[in-house]
CSV table of C-alpha atoms and ligand atoms in Angstrom, one decimal:
chain,number,residue,atom,x,y,z
A,1,MET,CA,-61.6,4.4,42.9
A,2,SER,CA,-60.2,0.8,42.9
A,3,HIS,CA,-60.8,-1.2,39.8
A,4,GLU,CA,-59.8,-4.5,41.4
A,5,HIS,CA,-63.3,-5.9,41.6
A,6,PHE,CA,-63.7,-5.7,37.8
A,7,PHE,CA,-61.0,-8.3,37.1
A,8,SER,CA,-62.1,-11.8,36.2
A,9,ARG,CA,-61.1,-14.8,38.3
A,10,ASP,CA,-58.5,-15.8,35.7
A,11,ALA,CA,-57.1,-12.2,35.7
A,12,GLN,CA,-56.4,-12.7,39.4
A,13,SER,CA,-54.2,-15.7,38.4
A,14,PHE,CA,-52.1,-13.7,35.8
A,15,ARG,CA,-48.4,-13.7,36.5
A,16,ALA,CA,-46.2,-11.0,35.1
A,17,SER,CA,-42.9,-12.4,33.8
A,18,PRO,CA,-40.5,-12.4,36.7
A,19,ILE,CA,-37.6,-12.0,34.3
A,20,ARG,CA,-38.9,-8.9,32.7
A,21,ALA,CA,-38.0,-7.2,35.9
A,22,PHE,CA,-34.4,-7.8,35.1
A,23,ALA,CA,-34.7,-6.2,31.7
A,24,LYS,CA,-34.3,-2.7,33.3
A,25,LEU,CA,-30.9,-3.7,34.6
A,26,ILE,CA,-29.6,-5.2,31.4
A,27,ASN,CA,-30.4,-2.7,28.7
A,28,ASP,CA,-27.3,-0.6,29.5
A,29,PRO,CA,-24.9,-0.8,26.5
A,30,ASN,CA,-22.0,-0.7,29.0
A,31,VAL,CA,-23.1,-3.9,30.5
A,32,ILE,CA,-22.0,-7.2,28.8
A,33,SER,CA,-25.2,-9.1,28.6
A,34,PHE,CA,-25.7,-12.9,28.7
A,35,ALA,CA,-29.3,-12.1,29.9
A,36,GLY,CA,-31.1,-11.7,26.6
A,37,GLY,CA,-33.8,-14.2,25.5
A,38,VAL,CA,-34.0,-13.0,21.9
A,39,PRO,CA,-32.3,-13.8,18.6
A,40,ASN,CA,-29.6,-11.5,17.3
A,41,PRO,CA,-31.0,-9.0,14.8
A,42,GLU,CA,-27.9,-9.6,12.6
A,43,THR,CA,-29.5,-13.0,11.8
A,44,PHE,CA,-32.7,-11.4,10.4
A,45,PRO,CA,-32.8,-11.5,6.6
A,46,ALA,CA,-33.9,-7.8,6.7
A,47,GLU,CA,-33.2,-6.9,3.0
A,48,ARG,CA,-35.0,-10.0,1.7
A,49,ILE,CA,-37.9,-9.4,4.1
A,50,ALA,CA,-38.1,-5.7,2.9
A,51,ALA,CA,-38.1,-6.8,-0.8
A,52,VAL,CA,-40.6,-9.6,-0.4
A,53,ALA,CA,-42.9,-7.3,1.7
A,54,GLU,CA,-42.9,-4.7,-1.1
A,55,GLN,CA,-43.6,-7.4,-3.6
A,56,VAL,CA,-46.5,-9.1,-1.8
A,57,VAL,CA,-48.1,-5.7,-0.8
A,58,ARG,CA,-48.0,-4.4,-4.4
A,59,GLU,CA,-48.8,-7.6,-6.3
A,60,ARG,CA,-51.1,-9.5,-3.9
A,61,ARG,CA,-52.9,-6.9,-1.8
A,62,ALA,CA,-56.1,-8.9,-1.9
A,63,ILE,CA,-54.3,-11.6,0.1
A,64,ALA,CA,-51.5,-9.9,2.0
A,65,LEU,CA,-53.6,-7.0,3.2
A,66,GLN,CA,-56.9,-8.8,3.5
A,67,TYR,CA,-58.4,-11.0,6.2
A,68,GLY,CA,-57.5,-14.7,5.6
A,69,PRO,CA,-58.5,-18.2,6.7
A,70,THR,CA,-58.3,-18.8,10.5
A,71,ARG,CA,-56.1,-21.8,9.8
A,72,GLY,CA,-53.6,-19.8,7.8
A,73,LEU,CA,-52.6,-19.1,4.2
A,74,PRO,CA,-53.1,-22.5,2.4
A,75,ARG,CA,-49.7,-22.6,0.7
A,76,LEU,CA,-47.9,-21.7,3.9
A,77,CYS,CA,-49.8,-24.5,5.7
A,78,ALA,CA,-48.6,-26.9,3.0
A,79,SER,CA,-45.0,-25.7,3.4
A,80,ILE,CA,-45.3,-26.1,7.2
A,81,ALA,CA,-46.6,-29.6,6.8
A,82,ALA,CA,-43.5,-30.3,4.6
A,83,ILE,CA,-41.2,-28.9,7.3
A,84,CYS,CA,-42.8,-31.1,9.9
A,85,GLN,CA,-42.5,-34.1,7.7
A,86,SER,CA,-38.8,-33.4,7.5
A,87,ARG,CA,-38.8,-33.6,11.3
A,88,GLY,CA,-40.3,-37.1,11.2
A,89,ILE,CA,-43.9,-36.1,11.6
A,90,GLU,CA,-46.6,-37.6,9.5
A,91,CYS,CA,-49.0,-34.8,8.6
A,92,ALA,CA,-50.8,-32.9,5.8
A,93,SER,CA,-51.6,-29.3,5.4
A,94,SER,CA,-55.0,-29.9,6.8
A,95,ASP,CA,-53.3,-30.8,10.1
A,96,VAL,CA,-51.8,-27.3,10.5
A,97,ILE,CA,-53.0,-24.1,12.2
A,98,VAL,CA,-50.8,-21.1,11.7
A,99,THR,CA,-50.6,-19.1,14.9
A,100,THR,CA,-49.5,-15.6,15.9
A,101,GLY,CA,-46.1,-17.0,17.1
A,102,SER,CA,-46.1,-20.2,19.0
A,103,GLN,CA,-46.9,-18.2,22.1
A,104,GLN,CA,-50.5,-17.9,20.8
A,105,ALA,CA,-50.6,-21.6,20.4
A,106,LEU,CA,-49.8,-22.0,24.1
A,107,ASP,CA,-52.5,-19.5,25.0
A,108,LEU,CA,-55.1,-21.1,22.7
A,109,ILE,CA,-54.3,-24.6,24.1
A,110,ALA,CA,-54.6,-23.3,27.7
A,111,HIS,CA,-57.9,-21.7,26.9
A,112,THR,CA,-59.3,-24.7,25.1
A,113,PHE,CA,-58.2,-27.5,27.5
A,114,LEU,CA,-57.9,-26.0,31.0
A,115,ASP,CA,-60.5,-25.4,33.7
A,116,PRO,CA,-59.5,-23.7,36.9
A,117,GLY,CA,-57.5,-26.2,39.1
A,118,ASP,CA,-56.6,-28.5,36.2
A,119,VAL,CA,-53.1,-29.9,36.5
A,120,VAL,CA,-50.4,-29.0,34.0
A,121,ALA,CA,-47.0,-30.8,34.4
A,122,VAL,CA,-44.1,-28.6,33.4
A,123,GLU,CA,-40.3,-29.3,33.3
A,124,LEU,CA,-38.1,-28.1,36.1
A,125,PRO,CA,-37.0,-25.6,34.8
A,126,THR,CA,-39.5,-24.4,32.1
A,127,TYR,CA,-40.2,-21.6,29.7
A,128,ILE,CA,-41.9,-18.7,31.6
A,129,GLY,CA,-44.1,-17.8,28.7
A,130,GLY,CA,-45.5,-21.3,28.8
A,131,SER,CA,-46.2,-21.4,32.5
A,132,ALA,CA,-47.7,-17.9,32.3
A,133,SER,CA,-50.3,-19.2,29.7
A,134,PHE,CA,-51.3,-22.0,32.1
A,135,PHE,CA,-51.4,-19.8,35.2
A,136,ALA,CA,-53.6,-17.3,33.2
A,137,ARG,CA,-56.3,-20.0,33.0
A,138,SER,CA,-56.0,-20.7,36.8
A,139,ALA,CA,-54.4,-24.1,36.2
A,140,ARG,CA,-52.3,-25.8,38.9
A,141,LEU,CA,-48.7,-26.4,37.8
A,142,VAL,CA,-46.6,-29.3,39.0
A,143,GLY,CA,-42.9,-29.7,38.3
A,144,VAL,CA,-41.2,-32.7,36.7
A,145,GLN,CA,-37.5,-33.3,37.1
A,146,GLN,CA,-35.1,-33.1,34.2
A,147,ASP,CA,-31.6,-34.5,34.0
A,148,ASP,CA,-29.1,-34.3,31.1
A,149,GLU,CA,-31.2,-36.7,29.0
A,150,GLY,CA,-34.4,-34.7,29.5
A,151,ILE,CA,-37.5,-35.5,31.5
A,152,VAL,CA,-36.8,-38.1,34.2
A,153,PRO,CA,-39.5,-40.8,33.5
A,154,GLN,CA,-39.6,-41.8,37.2
A,155,SER,CA,-40.4,-38.3,38.2
A,156,LEU,CA,-43.2,-37.9,35.6
A,157,ARG,CA,-44.6,-41.2,36.7
A,158,GLU,CA,-44.7,-40.2,40.3
A,159,VAL,CA,-46.4,-36.9,39.5
A,160,ALA,CA,-48.9,-38.7,37.2
A,161,THR,CA,-49.7,-41.2,40.0
A,162,GLY,CA,-50.3,-38.6,42.6
A,163,GLU,CA,-52.2,-36.1,40.4
A,164,LYS,CA,-54.6,-36.3,37.5
A,165,ILE,CA,-52.4,-34.5,34.9
A,166,LYS,CA,-54.3,-33.0,32.0
A,167,LEU,CA,-51.4,-31.5,30.0
A,168,LEU,CA,-47.7,-32.0,30.0
A,169,TYR,CA,-45.7,-29.1,28.6
A,170,THR,CA,-42.2,-30.0,27.2
A,171,ILE,CA,-39.5,-28.5,25.1
A,172,PRO,CA,-37.4,-31.5,24.0
A,173,ASN,CA,-35.0,-29.6,21.6
A,174,PHE,CA,-32.5,-27.3,23.3
A,175,GLN,CA,-35.0,-26.2,25.9
A,176,ASN,CA,-35.4,-22.7,27.1
A,177,PRO,CA,-33.9,-22.1,29.6
A,178,SER,CA,-31.8,-25.3,30.1
A,179,GLY,CA,-30.5,-25.7,26.6
A,180,ARG,CA,-31.0,-29.5,27.0
A,181,LEU,CA,-31.8,-32.0,24.3
A,182,MET,CA,-34.1,-34.9,25.3
A,183,THR,CA,-32.9,-38.3,24.2
A,184,GLN,CA,-35.2,-40.3,21.8
A,185,ALA,CA,-35.5,-43.0,24.5
A,186,ARG,CA,-36.8,-40.4,27.0
A,187,ARG,CA,-39.3,-39.1,24.4
A,188,ALA,CA,-40.6,-42.6,23.9
A,189,ALA,CA,-40.9,-43.1,27.7
A,190,VAL,CA,-42.8,-39.8,28.1
A,191,LEU,CA,-45.3,-40.9,25.5
A,192,GLU,CA,-45.7,-44.2,27.2
A,193,ILE,CA,-46.6,-42.5,30.5
A,194,ALA,CA,-49.0,-40.1,28.7
A,195,GLU,CA,-50.8,-43.2,27.4
A,196,GLU,CA,-50.8,-45.0,30.8
A,197,HIS,CA,-52.1,-41.9,32.6
A,198,ASP,CA,-54.2,-40.4,29.8
A,199,PHE,CA,-52.9,-36.8,29.4
A,200,LEU,CA,-52.1,-34.7,26.3
A,201,VAL,CA,-48.5,-33.5,25.5
A,202,ILE,CA,-47.6,-30.1,24.3
A,203,GLU,CA,-44.3,-30.4,22.4
A,204,ASP,CA,-42.9,-26.9,21.9
A,205,ASP,CA,-40.1,-26.8,19.4
A,206,PRO,CA,-38.9,-23.4,18.4
A,207,TYR,CA,-35.1,-24.3,18.6
A,208,GLY,CA,-34.9,-27.6,16.8
A,209,GLU,CA,-33.3,-26.1,13.7
A,210,LEU,CA,-30.6,-24.3,15.6
A,211,VAL,CA,-28.1,-27.1,15.8
A,212,TYR,CA,-24.4,-26.5,16.1
A,213,VAL,CA,-22.8,-30.0,16.3
A,214,ASP,CA,-23.1,-33.2,14.3
A,215,GLY,CA,-24.9,-36.3,15.3
A,216,VAL,CA,-27.7,-34.9,17.5
A,217,ASP,CA,-31.1,-36.4,17.0
A,218,THR,CA,-33.8,-33.7,17.2
A,219,THR,CA,-36.6,-35.9,15.7
A,220,ALA,CA,-39.9,-34.7,17.1
A,221,MET,CA,-41.7,-36.6,19.8
A,222,LYS,CA,-44.7,-36.2,17.6
A,223,SER,CA,-43.2,-38.6,15.1
A,224,ARG,CA,-43.8,-41.4,17.7
A,225,ASP,CA,-47.3,-40.2,18.5
A,226,ALA,CA,-49.3,-43.3,17.6
A,227,HIS,CA,-52.2,-42.3,19.8
A,228,GLN,CA,-52.5,-38.7,18.8
A,229,ARG,CA,-51.7,-37.2,22.2
A,230,VAL,CA,-49.2,-34.6,21.1
A,231,LEU,CA,-49.9,-31.1,20.0
A,232,TYR,CA,-46.7,-30.0,18.2
A,233,LEU,CA,-45.7,-26.3,18.1
A,234,GLY,CA,-43.3,-24.7,15.8
A,235,SER,CA,-42.1,-21.2,15.0
A,236,PHE,CA,-40.2,-19.1,12.5
A,237,SER,CA,-39.1,-16.7,15.2
A,238,LYS,CA,-35.6,-18.1,15.7
A,239,VAL,CA,-34.8,-18.8,12.1
A,240,LEU,CA,-36.3,-15.8,10.4
A,241,ALA,CA,-37.4,-13.0,12.8
A,242,PRO,CA,-39.7,-13.0,15.8
A,243,GLY,CA,-41.3,-9.7,14.6
A,244,LEU,CA,-42.9,-11.8,11.9
A,245,ARG,CA,-45.4,-13.3,14.4
A,246,CYS,CA,-45.6,-16.6,12.7
A,247,GLY,CA,-45.8,-20.0,14.4
A,248,TRP,CA,-47.9,-23.1,14.1
A,249,MET,CA,-49.5,-26.1,15.7
A,250,ILE,CA,-50.2,-29.6,14.5
A,251,GLY,CA,-52.4,-32.1,16.2
A,252,ALA,CA,-55.4,-34.5,16.0
A,253,LYS,CA,-58.3,-33.3,13.9
A,254,GLU,CA,-60.7,-33.2,16.8
A,255,LEU,CA,-58.4,-31.1,18.8
A,256,LEU,CA,-57.5,-28.7,16.0
A,257,ASP,CA,-61.1,-28.2,15.0
A,258,ARG,CA,-61.8,-26.8,18.5
A,259,LEU,CA,-58.6,-24.8,18.6
A,260,GLU,CA,-59.5,-23.2,15.3
A,261,ILE,CA,-62.7,-21.9,17.0
A,262,ALA,CA,-60.7,-20.5,19.9
A,263,LYS,CA,-58.5,-18.8,17.4
A,264,GLN,CA,-61.5,-17.2,15.6
A,265,SER,CA,-62.4,-15.3,18.7
A,266,ALA,CA,-58.7,-14.5,19.5
A,267,ASP,CA,-57.8,-12.8,16.3
A,268,LEU,CA,-59.8,-14.1,13.3
A,269,CYS,CA,-56.5,-14.9,11.5
A,270,SER,CA,-52.8,-14.4,12.1
A,271,GLY,CA,-51.3,-11.3,10.3
A,272,MET,CA,-51.6,-11.9,6.6
A,273,LEU,CA,-48.7,-9.7,5.7
A,274,ASP,CA,-46.4,-11.7,8.0
A,275,GLN,CA,-47.7,-15.0,6.7
A,276,SER,CA,-47.4,-13.7,3.1
A,277,ILE,CA,-43.7,-12.8,3.6
A,278,VAL,CA,-42.9,-16.1,5.3
A,279,ASP,CA,-44.8,-18.0,2.6
A,280,GLU,CA,-43.0,-16.2,-0.2
A,281,LEU,CA,-39.5,-16.8,1.4
A,282,ILE,CA,-40.2,-20.5,1.8
A,283,ALA,CA,-41.7,-20.9,-1.7
A,284,GLY,CA,-38.6,-19.2,-3.1
A,285,GLY,CA,-36.4,-21.8,-1.5
A,286,GLU,CA,-34.8,-19.2,0.9
A,287,LEU,CA,-35.5,-20.9,4.3
A,288,GLU,CA,-33.0,-23.6,4.1
A,289,PRO,CA,-30.0,-21.4,3.3
A,290,GLN,CA,-31.2,-18.9,5.9
A,291,ILE,CA,-31.2,-21.7,8.5
A,292,GLN,CA,-27.6,-22.6,7.5
A,293,ARG,CA,-26.6,-18.9,7.9
A,294,VAL,CA,-28.2,-18.7,11.4
A,295,ARG,CA,-26.5,-21.9,12.5
A,296,ALA,CA,-23.1,-20.6,11.3
A,297,PHE,CA,-23.7,-17.3,13.1
A,298,TYR,CA,-24.4,-18.9,16.5
A,299,ARG,CA,-22.1,-21.9,16.2
A,300,GLY,CA,-18.9,-19.8,16.7
A,301,LYS,CA,-20.4,-17.7,19.5
A,302,ARG,CA,-21.6,-20.7,21.3
A,303,GLY,CA,-18.0,-22.1,21.1
A,304,ILE,CA,-16.6,-18.9,22.6
A,305,LEU,CA,-19.0,-19.0,25.5
A,306,ILE,CA,-18.5,-22.6,26.3
A,307,ALA,CA,-14.7,-22.2,26.1
A,308,SER,CA,-14.8,-19.2,28.4
A,309,LEU,CA,-16.8,-21.1,30.9
A,310,GLU,CA,-14.3,-24.0,30.8
A,311,GLU,CA,-11.6,-21.5,31.5
A,312,HIS,CA,-13.2,-19.6,34.4
A,313,PHE,CA,-16.0,-21.8,35.9
A,314,THR,CA,-14.7,-25.4,35.9
A,315,ASP,CA,-14.2,-25.4,39.6
A,316,LYS,CA,-17.3,-23.4,40.3
A,317,ALA,CA,-20.1,-24.9,38.2
A,318,ARG,CA,-21.4,-27.3,35.6
A,319,TRP,CA,-23.3,-26.3,32.6
A,320,THR,CA,-25.3,-27.7,29.7
A,321,PRO,CA,-23.5,-28.2,26.4
A,322,ALA,CA,-25.8,-25.9,24.3
A,323,ASP,CA,-25.4,-28.2,21.3
A,324,GLY,CA,-28.3,-26.1,19.9
A,325,GLY,CA,-30.7,-23.3,20.7
A,326,LEU,CA,-29.6,-20.0,22.3
A,327,PHE,CA,-28.8,-20.8,25.9
A,328,THR,CA,-26.5,-22.7,28.3
A,329,PHE,CA,-27.7,-23.2,31.8
A,330,VAL,CA,-25.2,-23.0,34.6
A,331,THR,CA,-25.6,-24.7,38.0
A,332,LEU,CA,-23.2,-23.5,40.7
A,333,ARG,CA,-21.5,-26.2,42.8
A,334,ASP,CA,-22.1,-24.1,45.9
A,335,GLU,CA,-25.8,-24.7,46.5
A,336,THR,CA,-26.0,-21.9,49.0
A,337,ILE,CA,-25.4,-19.2,46.4
A,338,ASP,CA,-28.6,-17.4,45.4
A,339,THR,CA,-28.0,-16.1,41.9
A,340,THR,CA,-31.0,-13.7,42.1
A,341,ALA,CA,-29.4,-11.9,45.0
A,342,ARG,CA,-26.2,-11.3,43.0
A,343,VAL,CA,-27.7,-9.8,39.8
A,344,ALA,CA,-27.3,-6.2,41.1
A,345,ASP,CA,-23.6,-6.8,42.0
A,346,ALA,CA,-23.0,-8.4,38.6
A,347,VAL,CA,-24.5,-5.5,36.8
A,348,ALA,CA,-22.5,-3.1,38.9
A,349,ARG,CA,-19.4,-4.9,37.7
A,350,GLY,CA,-20.6,-4.7,34.1
A,351,VAL,CA,-22.1,-8.1,33.3
A,352,ALA,CA,-25.7,-9.4,33.3
A,353,TYR,CA,-27.3,-12.9,33.4
A,354,ILE,CA,-30.7,-14.2,34.1
A,355,PRO,CA,-31.0,-16.0,37.4
A,356,GLY,CA,-32.4,-19.5,37.0
A,357,GLY,CA,-34.8,-19.6,40.0
A,358,PRO,CA,-37.8,-18.0,38.2
A,359,PHE,CA,-37.8,-20.8,35.7
A,360,PHE,CA,-38.5,-23.4,38.4
A,361,ILE,CA,-42.1,-23.4,39.4
A,362,ASP,CA,-41.3,-25.2,42.7
A,363,GLY,CA,-38.9,-22.6,44.0
A,364,SER,CA,-35.8,-24.7,43.5
A,365,GLY,CA,-32.9,-23.8,41.2
A,366,THR,CA,-31.7,-20.8,43.2
A,367,ASN,CA,-28.1,-21.6,42.4
A,368,THR,CA,-28.6,-21.6,38.6
A,369,MET,CA,-28.5,-19.0,35.8
A,370,ARG,CA,-29.3,-18.8,32.1
A,371,LEU,CA,-26.6,-17.4,29.8
A,372,THR,CA,-27.2,-16.6,26.1
A,373,PHE,CA,-24.5,-16.4,23.5
A,374,ALA,CA,-26.8,-14.7,21.0
A,375,LYS,CA,-26.1,-11.1,21.8
A,376,GLU,CA,-22.4,-10.2,22.5
A,377,GLY,CA,-19.3,-10.2,20.3
A,378,ASP,CA,-16.5,-12.7,20.9
A,379,GLU,CA,-14.2,-10.4,22.9
A,380,ARG,CA,-17.0,-9.0,25.1
A,381,MET,CA,-18.1,-12.6,25.9
A,382,ARG,CA,-14.6,-13.6,27.0
A,383,GLU,CA,-14.4,-10.5,29.1
A,384,GLY,CA,-17.9,-10.9,30.5
A,385,ILE,CA,-17.3,-14.5,31.7
A,386,ALA,CA,-14.1,-13.5,33.4
A,387,ILE,CA,-16.0,-10.7,35.2
A,388,LEU,CA,-18.8,-13.1,36.1
A,389,ALA,CA,-16.4,-15.6,37.6
A,390,GLY,CA,-15.4,-12.7,40.0
A,391,VAL,CA,-19.0,-12.3,41.0
A,392,PHE,CA,-19.1,-15.9,42.2
A,393,GLU,CA,-15.7,-16.0,43.8
B,401,PLP,C1,-39.8,-22.4,24.5
B,401,PLP,C2,-40.4,-21.2,23.8
B,401,PLP,N1,-41.7,-21.3,23.3
B,401,PLP,C3,-42.3,-20.4,22.7
B,401,PLP,C4,-41.7,-19.1,22.5
B,401,PLP,C5,-42.4,-18.0,21.8
B,401,PLP,O1,-42.0,-17.9,20.5
B,401,PLP,P1,-42.9,-17.2,19.4
B,401,PLP,O2,-42.0,-16.1,18.9
B,401,PLP,O3,-43.0,-18.2,18.3
B,401,PLP,O4,-44.2,-16.8,19.9
B,401,PLP,C6,-40.4,-18.9,23.0
B,401,PLP,C7,-39.7,-17.6,22.8
B,401,PLP,O5,-38.6,-17.4,23.2
B,401,PLP,C8,-39.7,-20.0,23.6
B,401,PLP,O6,-38.5,-19.9,24.1
């Protein structure tokens, strides 16, 4: 019997992640992988998480093992508000909803604001988990051009003039997949256009703390949000551990009140054990030194990857500097090369990457690829980039 007719209309719009398909190819330990999209487990403060988990379970079972408030553990909400203030955002703990990873915030926002056919503007390229949330509500996605300074205002203005945009989804700090940092001037321009054309902005910021160079300005777009158009999303996934499903969103009261109701029906509350662990680590002053350790861990690896690209790819490609985050994005000079078509050859030679095409909702970007420096050791990275250069000879 076919079950097809049972699916909802939205379920017909679901899109499986096109990059998961590559995971099969890249889990071989013999393959040097630049393909991952996850933090390195060596950065997880596992011993401290184990100790704090034991402590909160034994000493605070009525909180850590109980249902909790939909908006999140109150002390954690206060800590998150303080973190956001340090990113330039004016807010209080009552402006916070703790979410089950920032991915849940994306899903709740899509559920709460999108009717079928509503237009969501996304960056070219964009995070696939974001676009998947919007597709899952039968939204129509339109692409906005980026350059090395972030969203190109002219492109956003053109899209907003031709379409009634409801939401713009942007990742201004070290974007996944492009690794780009949006300039403050561009952030201001984006908000101006949002005001002119009356749409909301989702500012997704899971990478803002992963900074490897001096003098970059990661101040949140939300800090300029005089008209309360921005929903700001944060996450502990990249600085603590993504298995602690702990993220958050901040926004105007009227928006958050409705999002809270959406969250009630999604999961009542985010995992209280996860929240309790994160809360206790922050209250004990352990987050800041942990962030410093994570930065130090990735800083050197990022340096090796960029130096290897300079050695082997200067004549073949350009790439983003990866001054933060987990990725550099490589654009091959030869526009006729389709990186998707060469994955199998690369893996056969012992190296893996993620083709960039799937991150572009308009079908462009076929000559691009995303490389992470999170996974491999220094020597394997050097070796891998040399092999990769051979793939694109
Ligand atoms: C841009 C972006 N947003 C959201 C997420 C989801 O993160 P979380 O673990 O907080 O759900 C990711 C994960 O890789 C991401 O890259």
